[in-house]
Coordinates of C-alpha atoms and ligand atoms in Angstrom, one line a residue:
M10 CA -5.5 237.6 24.2
A11 CA -5.7 234.8 21.7
D12 CA -5.9 235.5 18.0
H13 CA -9.2 233.7 17.7
D14 CA -11.9 232.4 20.0
V15 CA -12.0 229.2 18.2
I16 CA -9.8 227.4 15.6
V17 CA -11.5 224.6 13.9
I18 CA -9.3 222.0 12.1
G19 CA -10.9 220.7 8.9
A20 CA -13.4 222.0 6.4
G21 CA -15.4 218.9 5.9
F22 CA -19.0 218.6 6.8
A23 CA -18.2 218.9 10.6
G24 CA -15.9 221.9 10.2
L25 CA -18.2 223.8 7.9
Y26 CA -21.2 223.5 10.2
Q27 CA -19.0 224.3 13.3
L28 CA -17.8 227.5 11.7
H29 CA -21.4 228.5 10.7
L30 CA -22.9 227.8 14.1
L31 CA -20.2 229.5 16.2
R32 CA -20.0 232.5 13.9
Q33 CA -23.7 232.9 14.1
R34 CA -23.3 233.0 17.8
G35 CA -20.7 235.8 17.7
F36 CA -17.5 233.8 18.1
D37 CA -14.5 234.7 16.1
V38 CA -13.6 231.5 14.3
L39 CA -10.9 230.4 11.9
V40 CA -11.0 227.1 10.1
I41 CA -7.7 225.6 8.9
E42 CA -7.9 223.1 6.1
A43 CA -5.2 221.0 4.5
G44 CA -7.0 220.7 1.1
E45 CA -7.5 223.5 -1.4
D46 CA -11.2 223.4 -1.0
V47 CA -14.0 222.3 1.3
G48 CA -15.5 218.8 1.5
G49 CA -13.1 216.7 3.6
T50 CA -13.6 213.1 2.8
W51 CA -15.4 214.0 -0.4
Y52 CA -12.7 216.4 -1.4
W53 CA -9.9 213.7 -1.2
N54 CA -11.7 210.4 -2.1
R55 CA -12.4 211.0 -5.8
Y56 CA -11.7 207.5 -7.0
P57 CA -14.0 206.1 -9.7
G58 CA -17.3 205.0 -8.3
A59 CA -16.9 206.8 -4.9
R60 CA -20.4 207.1 -3.5
C61 CA -22.0 207.4 -0.1
D62 CA -23.5 204.3 1.6
I63 CA -26.1 206.3 3.5
E64 CA -29.1 207.6 1.6
S65 CA -28.8 211.2 0.5
I66 CA -32.0 212.3 2.2
E67 CA -30.3 211.3 5.5
Y68 CA -26.7 212.1 4.7
S69 CA -27.2 215.8 4.4
Y70 CA -27.5 218.8 6.8
S71 CA -30.8 219.3 8.7
F72 CA -29.8 222.6 10.4
D73 CA -31.3 224.9 7.8
E74 CA -34.8 224.3 6.6
D75 CA -34.4 226.3 3.4
L76 CA -31.2 224.4 2.5
Q77 CA -32.8 221.0 3.0
Q78 CA -35.9 222.0 1.1
E79 CA -34.0 223.6 -1.8
W80 CA -31.2 221.2 -2.4
I81 CA -32.2 218.5 -5.0
W82 CA -30.4 215.1 -4.7
S83 CA -30.4 213.2 -8.0
E84 CA -29.8 209.7 -6.7
R85 CA -30.8 207.6 -3.7
Y86 CA -27.1 207.3 -2.8
A87 CA -25.1 210.4 -3.9
A88 CA -21.9 210.0 -5.8
Q89 CA -18.7 211.9 -4.7
P90 CA -19.0 214.7 -7.3
E91 CA -22.6 215.5 -6.1
L92 CA -21.5 215.4 -2.4
L93 CA -18.6 217.7 -3.2
S94 CA -20.9 220.1 -5.0
Y95 CA -23.2 220.1 -2.0
A96 CA -20.3 221.0 0.4
R97 CA -19.3 223.8 -1.9
H98 CA -22.8 225.0 -2.2
V99 CA -23.1 225.1 1.6
A100 CA -19.8 227.0 1.9
D101 CA -21.0 229.6 -0.6
R102 CA -24.6 229.8 0.6
F103 CA -23.4 230.6 4.2
D104 CA -20.4 232.6 3.1
L105 CA -18.0 230.3 5.0
R106 CA -14.9 230.6 2.8
R107 CA -13.9 234.0 4.2
N108 CA -13.0 232.3 7.6
I109 CA -11.2 229.3 6.1
A110 CA -7.4 229.1 5.6
F111 CA -6.9 226.5 2.8
G112 CA -3.8 224.5 1.9
A113 CA -2.4 224.4 5.5
R114 CA -2.2 221.2 7.6
V115 CA -2.2 221.6 11.3
E116 CA 1.0 219.9 12.6
A117 CA 1.1 220.9 16.3
L118 CA -1.2 222.1 19.1
D119 CA 0.3 223.3 22.3
W120 CA -1.8 224.3 25.4
D121 CA -0.6 227.1 27.6
E122 CA -2.1 227.0 31.0
T123 CA -1.0 230.5 32.0
S124 CA -2.6 232.3 29.1
R125 CA -5.2 229.6 28.7
H126 CA -5.0 229.2 25.0
W127 CA -3.8 226.8 22.3
T128 CA -1.0 227.6 20.0
V129 CA -1.6 226.1 16.6
R130 CA 1.2 225.5 14.1
T131 CA 0.6 224.7 10.5
S132 CA 2.6 223.1 7.7
N133 CA 3.1 226.5 6.0
G134 CA 4.8 227.9 9.0
H135 CA 1.9 229.9 10.4
V136 CA 1.5 230.1 14.2
R137 CA -1.9 231.2 15.6
T138 CA -3.6 231.1 19.0
A139 CA -7.1 230.3 20.1
T140 CA -9.0 229.9 23.3
Y141 CA -10.7 226.7 22.0
V142 CA -9.8 224.2 19.3
V143 CA -12.3 221.9 17.6
A144 CA -10.7 219.0 15.8
A145 CA -13.1 218.3 12.9
T146 CA -10.5 216.1 11.4
G147 CA -12.6 213.2 10.3
C148 CA -12.6 209.6 11.4
L149 CA -11.2 208.2 8.1
S150 CA -8.8 210.8 6.9
V151 CA -5.3 209.5 7.5
P152 CA -4.6 206.8 4.9
S153 CA -2.9 203.6 6.0
R154 CA 0.2 203.0 3.8
P155 CA 1.0 199.3 4.0
D156 CA 4.7 198.5 4.4
L157 CA 4.9 196.4 1.2
A158 CA 8.4 195.6 0.1
G159 CA 9.4 197.3 -3.1
L160 CA 6.5 199.8 -3.2
D161 CA 8.9 202.5 -4.5
D162 CA 10.3 200.2 -7.1
F163 CA 7.1 200.0 -9.2
G164 CA 7.8 201.4 -12.7
G165 CA 4.1 202.0 -13.5
E166 CA 1.6 204.3 -11.8
L167 CA 0.8 203.9 -8.1
L168 CA -2.5 205.4 -7.1
W169 CA -4.3 205.7 -3.7
T170 CA -8.1 205.8 -3.5
S171 CA -7.7 208.3 -0.6
S172 CA -5.9 210.9 -2.7
W173 CA -7.0 210.3 -6.2
P174 CA -5.6 212.5 -9.0
D175 CA -7.9 214.2 -11.4
D176 CA -6.0 212.9 -14.5
A177 CA -5.8 209.2 -13.8
G178 CA -6.4 207.4 -17.1
L179 CA -7.1 203.6 -16.8
A180 CA -8.8 202.7 -20.1
G181 CA -7.2 199.6 -21.7
K182 CA -4.5 199.3 -19.0
R183 CA -3.4 196.4 -16.8
V184 CA -4.6 197.4 -13.4
A185 CA -4.4 195.9 -9.9
V186 CA -6.5 196.9 -6.9
V187 CA -5.2 196.0 -3.5
G188 CA -7.9 196.0 -0.8
T189 CA -11.6 194.9 -0.9
G190 CA -13.2 197.2 1.6
S191 CA -15.8 199.9 0.6
S192 CA -13.3 201.9 -1.4
G193 CA -11.9 198.9 -3.2
L194 CA -15.3 197.5 -4.0
Q195 CA -16.5 200.8 -5.5
T196 CA -13.3 201.2 -7.5
I197 CA -13.3 197.7 -8.8
T198 CA -16.9 197.9 -9.9
A199 CA -16.4 201.2 -11.6
I200 CA -13.2 200.4 -13.5
A201 CA -13.8 196.8 -14.5
P202 CA -15.7 197.8 -17.7
V203 CA -12.9 200.1 -18.9
V204 CA -9.6 198.6 -18.0
G205 CA -7.7 196.1 -20.2
S206 CA -7.3 193.6 -17.3
L207 CA -8.1 193.8 -13.6
T208 CA -6.3 191.8 -10.9
V209 CA -7.8 192.2 -7.4
F210 CA -5.6 191.3 -4.4
Q211 CA -7.9 190.4 -1.5
R212 CA -6.8 189.8 2.1
T213 CA -10.3 189.4 3.6
A214 CA -13.5 188.8 1.7
C215 CA -16.2 191.2 2.7
Y216 CA -20.0 191.2 2.9
A217 CA -21.6 193.5 0.3
V218 CA -25.3 194.2 0.2
P219 CA -26.9 195.6 -2.9
A220 CA -27.5 199.4 -2.9
H221 CA -30.4 199.4 -5.4
N222 CA -29.2 202.8 -6.3
G223 CA -31.1 204.9 -8.8
P224 CA -32.7 208.2 -9.5
I225 CA -34.3 209.5 -6.3
G226 CA -37.4 210.7 -8.1
D227 CA -40.6 211.5 -6.2
A228 CA -39.2 210.0 -3.0
L229 CA -37.5 213.3 -2.4
S230 CA -40.6 215.5 -2.4
A231 CA -42.4 213.0 -0.1
V232 CA -39.5 213.2 2.4
K233 CA -39.4 217.0 2.1
A234 CA -43.0 217.4 3.0
R235 CA -42.2 216.0 6.5
Y236 CA -38.5 216.6 6.7
T237 CA -38.4 218.2 10.2
D238 CA -40.3 215.2 11.7
R239 CA -38.1 212.7 9.9
R240 CA -34.9 214.3 11.1
A241 CA -36.1 214.4 14.7
A242 CA -37.0 210.7 14.5
S243 CA -33.6 209.9 12.9
R244 CA -31.8 211.5 15.8
M245 CA -33.4 209.0 18.1
T246 CA -32.6 205.9 16.1
P247 CA -29.5 203.7 16.8
S248 CA -27.8 204.6 13.5
G249 CA -28.9 208.1 12.9
Y250 CA -31.0 207.3 9.8
Q251 CA -34.3 205.4 9.2
C252 CA -34.9 202.2 7.4
P253 CA -38.2 201.5 5.6
L254 CA -38.9 198.1 7.3
E255 CA -39.4 197.6 11.0
T256 CA -36.6 196.3 13.2
T257 CA -37.1 192.8 14.5
N258 CA -35.3 190.1 16.4
L259 CA -33.9 187.2 14.4
A260 CA -34.5 185.0 17.4
E261 CA -38.3 185.4 16.8
I262 CA -38.1 184.3 13.1
S263 CA -38.3 180.6 12.4
A264 CA -36.0 178.8 10.0
T265 CA -38.8 178.5 7.5
E266 CA -39.8 182.1 7.7
L267 CA -36.2 183.5 7.6
P268 CA -35.5 183.3 3.8
A269 CA -38.6 185.3 2.9
V270 CA -37.8 187.9 5.6
L271 CA -34.2 188.2 4.4
D272 CA -35.4 188.5 0.8
K273 CA -37.5 191.4 1.7
H274 CA -34.7 193.2 3.5
W275 CA -32.3 192.4 0.6
E276 CA -34.7 194.2 -1.7
V277 CA -34.4 197.3 0.5
G278 CA -30.6 196.8 0.5
G279 CA -27.9 198.9 1.9
L280 CA -26.9 199.1 5.6
C281 CA -30.6 198.7 6.6
F282 CA -30.2 195.0 5.7
T283 CA -28.4 194.2 9.0
D284 CA -29.8 197.3 11.0
A285 CA -33.1 195.6 10.7
F286 CA -32.2 192.9 13.2
A287 CA -31.7 194.0 16.8
D288 CA -29.9 190.8 17.8
V289 CA -27.6 190.3 14.8
L290 CA -24.6 191.8 16.6
V291 CA -25.2 190.2 20.0
D292 CA -26.2 186.6 19.3
P293 CA -23.6 184.6 17.5
D294 CA -26.0 181.9 16.3
E295 CA -28.5 184.4 14.9
N296 CA -25.7 186.3 13.3
E297 CA -24.5 183.0 11.6
R298 CA -28.0 182.4 10.2
V299 CA -27.8 185.7 8.3
S300 CA -24.1 185.4 7.4
T301 CA -24.8 181.9 5.9
W302 CA -27.7 183.3 3.9
V303 CA -25.7 186.2 2.5
R304 CA -22.8 183.8 1.6
E305 CA -25.3 181.8 -0.5
R306 CA -26.4 185.0 -2.3
I307 CA -22.7 185.8 -3.0
R308 CA -22.1 182.2 -4.3
A309 CA -25.1 182.5 -6.6
K310 CA -23.8 185.7 -8.3
V311 CA -20.4 184.3 -9.3
D312 CA -20.2 181.8 -12.2
D313 CA -16.9 180.1 -11.3
P314 CA -17.4 178.1 -8.0
A315 CA -13.7 178.4 -7.2
V316 CA -13.8 182.2 -7.5
A317 CA -17.0 182.3 -5.5
A318 CA -15.5 180.3 -2.7
K319 CA -12.7 182.9 -2.4
L320 CA -15.3 185.7 -2.1
L321 CA -17.1 184.2 0.9
P322 CA -16.5 186.0 4.1
T323 CA -15.9 184.0 7.2
F324 CA -16.3 186.5 10.0
P325 CA -19.8 187.4 11.5
I326 CA -21.7 189.8 9.3
A327 CA -21.6 193.5 10.3
T328 CA -18.8 193.1 12.8
K329 CA -16.7 194.8 10.1
R330 CA -18.2 197.6 8.2
L331 CA -20.8 196.2 5.7
C332 CA -20.1 197.2 2.1
V333 CA -22.9 198.4 -0.2
D334 CA -22.4 197.4 -3.8
T335 CA -23.7 197.9 -7.3
G336 CA -22.7 194.8 -9.2
Y337 CA -19.5 194.1 -7.4
Y338 CA -19.6 190.3 -7.4
E339 CA -20.7 190.1 -11.0
V340 CA -17.4 191.8 -12.0
Y341 CA -15.7 188.4 -11.4
N342 CA -17.7 186.9 -14.2
Q343 CA -15.8 189.1 -16.7
D344 CA -13.0 187.3 -18.6
N345 CA -10.5 190.2 -17.9
V346 CA -10.9 190.0 -14.1
E347 CA -8.8 187.9 -11.8
L348 CA -9.1 187.5 -8.0
V349 CA -6.0 186.7 -6.0
D350 CA -6.4 185.5 -2.5
I351 CA -3.3 186.8 -0.8
T352 CA -3.8 184.6 2.2
A353 CA -3.0 181.7 -0.1
E354 CA -0.6 183.7 -2.4
P355 CA 0.9 186.4 -0.2
I356 CA 2.3 189.6 -1.8
E357 CA 6.0 189.0 -1.6
R358 CA 7.0 192.3 -3.0
I359 CA 6.1 195.0 -5.5
T360 CA 8.5 194.8 -8.4
E361 CA 9.4 197.2 -11.2
R362 CA 6.9 195.4 -13.4
G363 CA 4.1 194.6 -11.0
I364 CA 3.2 192.5 -8.0
L365 CA 4.9 189.3 -7.0
A366 CA 2.3 187.2 -5.2
G367 CA 3.2 183.7 -4.2
T368 CA 5.3 182.5 -7.1
R369 CA 3.5 184.6 -9.8
E370 CA 4.5 188.0 -11.0
H371 CA 1.5 190.0 -12.2
E372 CA 2.6 192.5 -14.8
L373 CA 0.8 195.8 -14.4
D374 CA 0.6 199.3 -15.6
V375 CA -1.3 200.7 -12.6
I376 CA -1.6 199.6 -8.9
I377 CA -4.4 201.1 -7.0
M378 CA -4.1 200.9 -3.2
A379 CA -7.5 200.8 -1.5
T380 CA -6.0 199.8 1.9
G381 CA -8.0 201.9 4.3
F382 CA -7.2 204.4 7.1
D383 CA -5.7 204.8 10.5
A384 CA -9.3 205.2 11.7
M385 CA -10.7 207.4 14.4
T386 CA -7.5 208.2 16.3
G387 CA -5.2 208.6 13.3
A388 CA -5.9 212.2 12.5
L389 CA -5.7 213.3 16.1
T390 CA -2.4 211.5 16.9
A391 CA -0.9 212.6 13.6
M392 CA -0.8 216.1 15.1
D393 CA 1.7 216.8 17.9
V394 CA -0.9 217.6 20.6
R395 CA 0.7 218.8 23.9
S396 CA -0.4 220.1 27.2
G397 CA 2.6 220.7 29.5
D398 CA 4.4 217.4 29.7
L399 CA 1.4 215.4 28.4
T400 CA 1.1 214.4 24.8
L401 CA -2.1 212.9 23.2
R402 CA -0.1 210.2 21.5
E403 CA 1.3 209.0 24.8
K404 CA -2.0 209.3 26.6
W405 CA -3.7 207.3 23.9
E406 CA -1.0 204.7 23.5
D407 CA -3.2 201.9 24.9
G408 CA -6.3 203.2 23.2
P409 CA -8.2 206.4 23.1
R410 CA -9.5 207.9 26.4
T411 CA -12.3 210.4 26.2
Y412 CA -15.4 211.7 28.0
L413 CA -18.3 211.3 25.6
G414 CA -15.9 211.2 22.6
L415 CA -15.8 215.0 22.9
M416 CA -12.8 215.8 25.1
S417 CA -9.8 214.0 26.7
G418 CA -8.7 214.9 30.2
G419 CA -5.4 216.9 30.4
F420 CA -6.2 218.7 27.1
P421 CA -8.5 221.6 28.2
N422 CA -10.6 223.5 25.6
L423 CA -9.9 220.9 22.9
F424 CA -12.9 219.2 21.4
T425 CA -13.3 216.4 18.9
V426 CA -16.3 216.1 16.6
C427 CA -17.3 212.5 16.3
G428 CA -14.2 211.4 18.3
P429 CA -13.5 207.9 19.6
Q430 CA -16.1 206.6 22.1
S431 CA -18.9 208.4 20.4
P432 CA -21.3 206.8 17.8
S433 CA -19.5 208.4 14.9
V434 CA -18.6 205.8 12.3
L435 CA -21.3 203.4 13.4
S436 CA -23.8 206.1 12.5
N437 CA -24.9 208.4 9.8
M438 CA -22.0 210.8 10.2
L439 CA -24.2 213.9 9.3
T440 CA -26.5 213.1 12.2
S441 CA -23.6 212.7 14.6
I442 CA -21.7 215.7 13.3
E443 CA -24.7 218.0 13.7
Y444 CA -25.3 216.7 17.2
H445 CA -21.7 217.2 18.3
V446 CA -21.3 220.6 16.6
G447 CA -24.4 221.8 18.4
W448 CA -23.4 220.4 21.7
I449 CA -19.9 222.1 21.5
A450 CA -21.5 225.4 20.5
N451 CA -23.9 225.2 23.4
L452 CA -21.1 224.5 25.8
L453 CA -19.0 227.5 24.5
S454 CA -22.1 229.8 24.8
H455 CA -22.7 228.5 28.3
L456 CA -19.1 229.3 29.3
R457 CA -19.2 232.7 27.7
A458 CA -22.5 233.6 29.4
R459 CA -20.9 232.8 32.8
G460 CA -17.6 234.6 32.1
L461 CA -15.8 231.3 32.1
A462 CA -13.2 230.2 29.5
R463 CA -11.8 226.8 30.5
V464 CA -13.3 223.3 30.3
E465 CA -11.9 219.9 31.0
P466 CA -13.4 216.5 31.7
L467 CA -12.9 215.2 35.2
P468 CA -10.8 212.0 35.4
E469 CA -13.4 209.9 37.1
N470 CA -16.0 210.7 34.5
E471 CA -13.6 210.0 31.7
D472 CA -12.7 206.7 33.3
N473 CA -16.3 205.7 33.7
W474 CA -17.1 206.6 30.1
V475 CA -14.1 204.6 28.7
R476 CA -15.2 201.7 30.8
A477 CA -18.9 202.0 29.8
T478 CA -18.0 202.1 26.1
N479 CA -15.7 199.1 26.4
D480 CA -18.2 197.2 28.4
L481 CA -21.0 197.9 26.0
A482 CA -18.8 196.9 23.0
D483 CA -18.0 193.6 24.9
L484 CA -21.7 192.8 25.0
T485 CA -21.6 192.6 21.3
L486 CA -19.8 190.5 18.7
M487 CA -18.0 193.6 17.3
P488 CA -14.7 193.3 19.1
Q489 CA -14.3 189.8 17.7
A490 CA -13.5 190.9 14.2
A491 CA -10.2 192.2 13.0
S492 CA -11.7 195.5 11.9
W493 CA -10.5 199.0 11.7
Y494 CA -13.1 199.8 14.4
M495 CA -10.6 197.8 16.6
G496 CA -7.5 199.3 15.1
A497 CA -6.7 195.9 13.8
N498 CA -5.7 197.1 10.3
I499 CA -2.8 199.1 11.6
P500 CA 0.3 197.1 12.6
G501 CA 1.2 197.9 16.2
K502 CA -2.0 199.9 17.0
Q503 CA -3.6 198.9 20.3
R504 CA -6.6 196.7 19.7
V505 CA -9.5 198.5 21.4
F506 CA -13.0 198.9 20.1
M507 CA -13.2 202.6 19.4
P508 CA -16.8 203.7 18.6
F509 CA -19.7 203.9 21.1
V510 CA -22.0 201.0 20.2
G511 CA -25.0 202.1 22.2
G512 CA -26.4 204.0 19.2
V513 CA -27.2 207.6 18.4
G514 CA -30.4 207.9 20.3
M515 CA -29.0 206.5 23.5
Y516 CA -25.9 208.6 23.2
K517 CA -28.0 211.8 22.6
Q518 CA -30.0 211.1 25.8
V519 CA -26.8 210.7 27.8
A520 CA -25.0 213.8 26.4
D521 CA -28.2 215.9 26.6
G522 CA -28.5 214.8 30.2
V523 CA -24.9 215.8 30.9
A524 CA -25.5 219.3 29.4
A525 CA -28.8 219.7 31.3
A526 CA -27.0 218.9 34.6
G527 CA -24.7 221.9 34.0
Y528 CA -22.1 219.8 32.1
H529 CA -21.8 217.1 34.7
G530 CA -18.4 215.5 34.6
F531 CA -16.7 218.6 33.2
E532 CA -14.8 221.1 35.2
L533 CA -15.7 224.6 34.1
T534 CA -13.5 227.5 35.3
Ligands
LIG609 P1 -11.1 199.3 4.6 O1 -12.5 199.0 4.8 O2 -10.2 199.3 5.8 O3 -10.5 198.3 3.5 C1 -9.2 198.2 3.3 C2 -8.9 197.0 2.5 O4 -7.5 196.9 2.3 C3 -9.3 195.7 3.3 O5 -9.8 194.8 2.4 C4 -8.0 195.3 3.9 O6 -7.9 194.0 4.3 C5 -7.0 195.6 2.8 N1 -5.7 195.8 3.3 C6 -5.3 196.6 4.2 N2 -3.9 196.5 4.4 C7 -3.5 195.6 3.5 C8 -2.3 195.1 3.1 N3 -1.2 195.4 3.8 N4 -2.2 194.1 2.2 C9 -3.4 193.8 1.5 N5 -4.6 194.2 1.8 C10 -4.7 195.1 2.8 O7 -10.9 200.8 3.9 P2 -11.9 201.5 2.9 O8 -12.3 200.6 1.9 O9 -11.2 202.7 2.5 O10 -13.1 201.9 3.8 C11 -13.0 202.4 5.1 C12 -14.3 202.9 5.5 O11 -14.5 204.2 4.9 C13 -15.4 202.1 5.2 O12 -15.6 201.0 6.1 C14 -16.6 203.0 5.3 O13 -16.9 203.3 6.6 C15 -15.9 204.3 4.7 N6 -16.2 204.3 3.2 C16 -17.5 204.5 2.9 C17 -17.8 204.5 1.6 C18 -19.2 204.6 1.2 O14 -19.9 205.4 1.8 N7 -19.6 203.8 0.3 C19 -16.8 204.3 0.6 C20 -15.5 204.2 1.0 C21 -15.2 204.2 2.3 P3 -8.4 193.5 5.8 O15 -9.9 193.6 5.7 O16 -7.8 192.1 5.9 O17 -7.8 194.5 6.7

């Protein structure tokens, strides 16, 4: 008999809820977490300015009515300390810590077909077995460490946004930030007022839409009065959250009307800005109309036209993850801030004194790497996952293969929460996490009620799902951008569009249907 019914890997928002729900249903569950506390993403990513880009009223659990009524968010978009407090509060409120082993990283998973259980090995030498394993390992949890010459030669302090130390002091120092995605933007905006000088090394200019963040105020009680209905509606939206303005088609908006329409959506801000247009990701000409308009907004915020020109993105808006900012572009109007376009002045090497880009050596006290993650598959293939002769790394060499983003054939009883080929990173993660966690718990209850203990997707259904997700993505502009959705940020990684683009509501309908049909496409034994 296995040591546990279920081992859950990770104590972020997915792992915490999976533990709670399965334990409530009488399963014996152990969570194994690499960090020393709960929180996942919000435990590790403590860099200055770290903040969610989905509104707090949506980026929060809905599974417990008392929890959602009692928790008070202070801002429209919660900052990392508040999100971490929330995760800790949930862990304490539901007494979850007693089933979590902290400070141990899962290194290997081995399926034994005879005993029908997984053997789980951790970095601290522990070996445990479980009938089922749920990888709640996060989509953006394995940092990408660019192979920059001389990285170890730097004599100053080298910091990573993805594992920020508590004692980083930046005041008055000469600081560089490499990377201008969401993490870079937030860091740059937060530290610009306190550092001595700031040099930003940009490879690709991004689109950032204003957050219009602020105290949440009365909006929270208005939402709470109808929270259940709101959550139900959010689960049927494409993105897993709701936007205040109605969705329209750009194709129906004339050239003269467009600026006023975009102004209105800009005032709402955030990811809703592009969510509002159903055709923005399918029609290149319509996308270009919005992209051009946003570029003009960016240009207007930056005093020096030469700097502004470097900040203008060239790819179609929203094909890479949109950034949400609070005064990012204005930072470049400060005298102590310099933008280096590394496509024109490539980083030759990191030196003992700083960064050599083109022919210039930038002398620095601190280098901050905000260079992203091996997204979606990175945390799964970082583990040595084996089933007989098959390894997950080999199976996914040409891109991930899953059925519903929940399981991969050949690896029975192993689930992924928000795995590749599910809406995951294209959605409000909390909505998608809750859906997957509930779906997995229902399947395990279903198996137990029938005296069954093994589940695996059928090859044909997996093949169909992979094809369907790729075909759907190909109907959009998304695969055209060199994004982390495509694995394009990791040298050597197969370029395949990884998330399911059909949206949260459509995905729910499919996965609900699969369950209602007795888990169609899965072999239950
Ligand atoms: P990211 O979006 O992948 O950005 C990484 C940045 O580093 C990009 O500008 C990238 O350039 C650059 N870069 C990568 N390798 C480089 C190299 N070798 N040399 C120079 N530049 C390099 O990563 P992230 O900013 O951590 O964000 C990842 C995702 O996490 C986001 O898209 C979002 O989904 C999530 N996130 C959300 C929030 C939020 O809620 N507000 C905050 C942080 C992160 P290229 O674009 O050319 O690859």
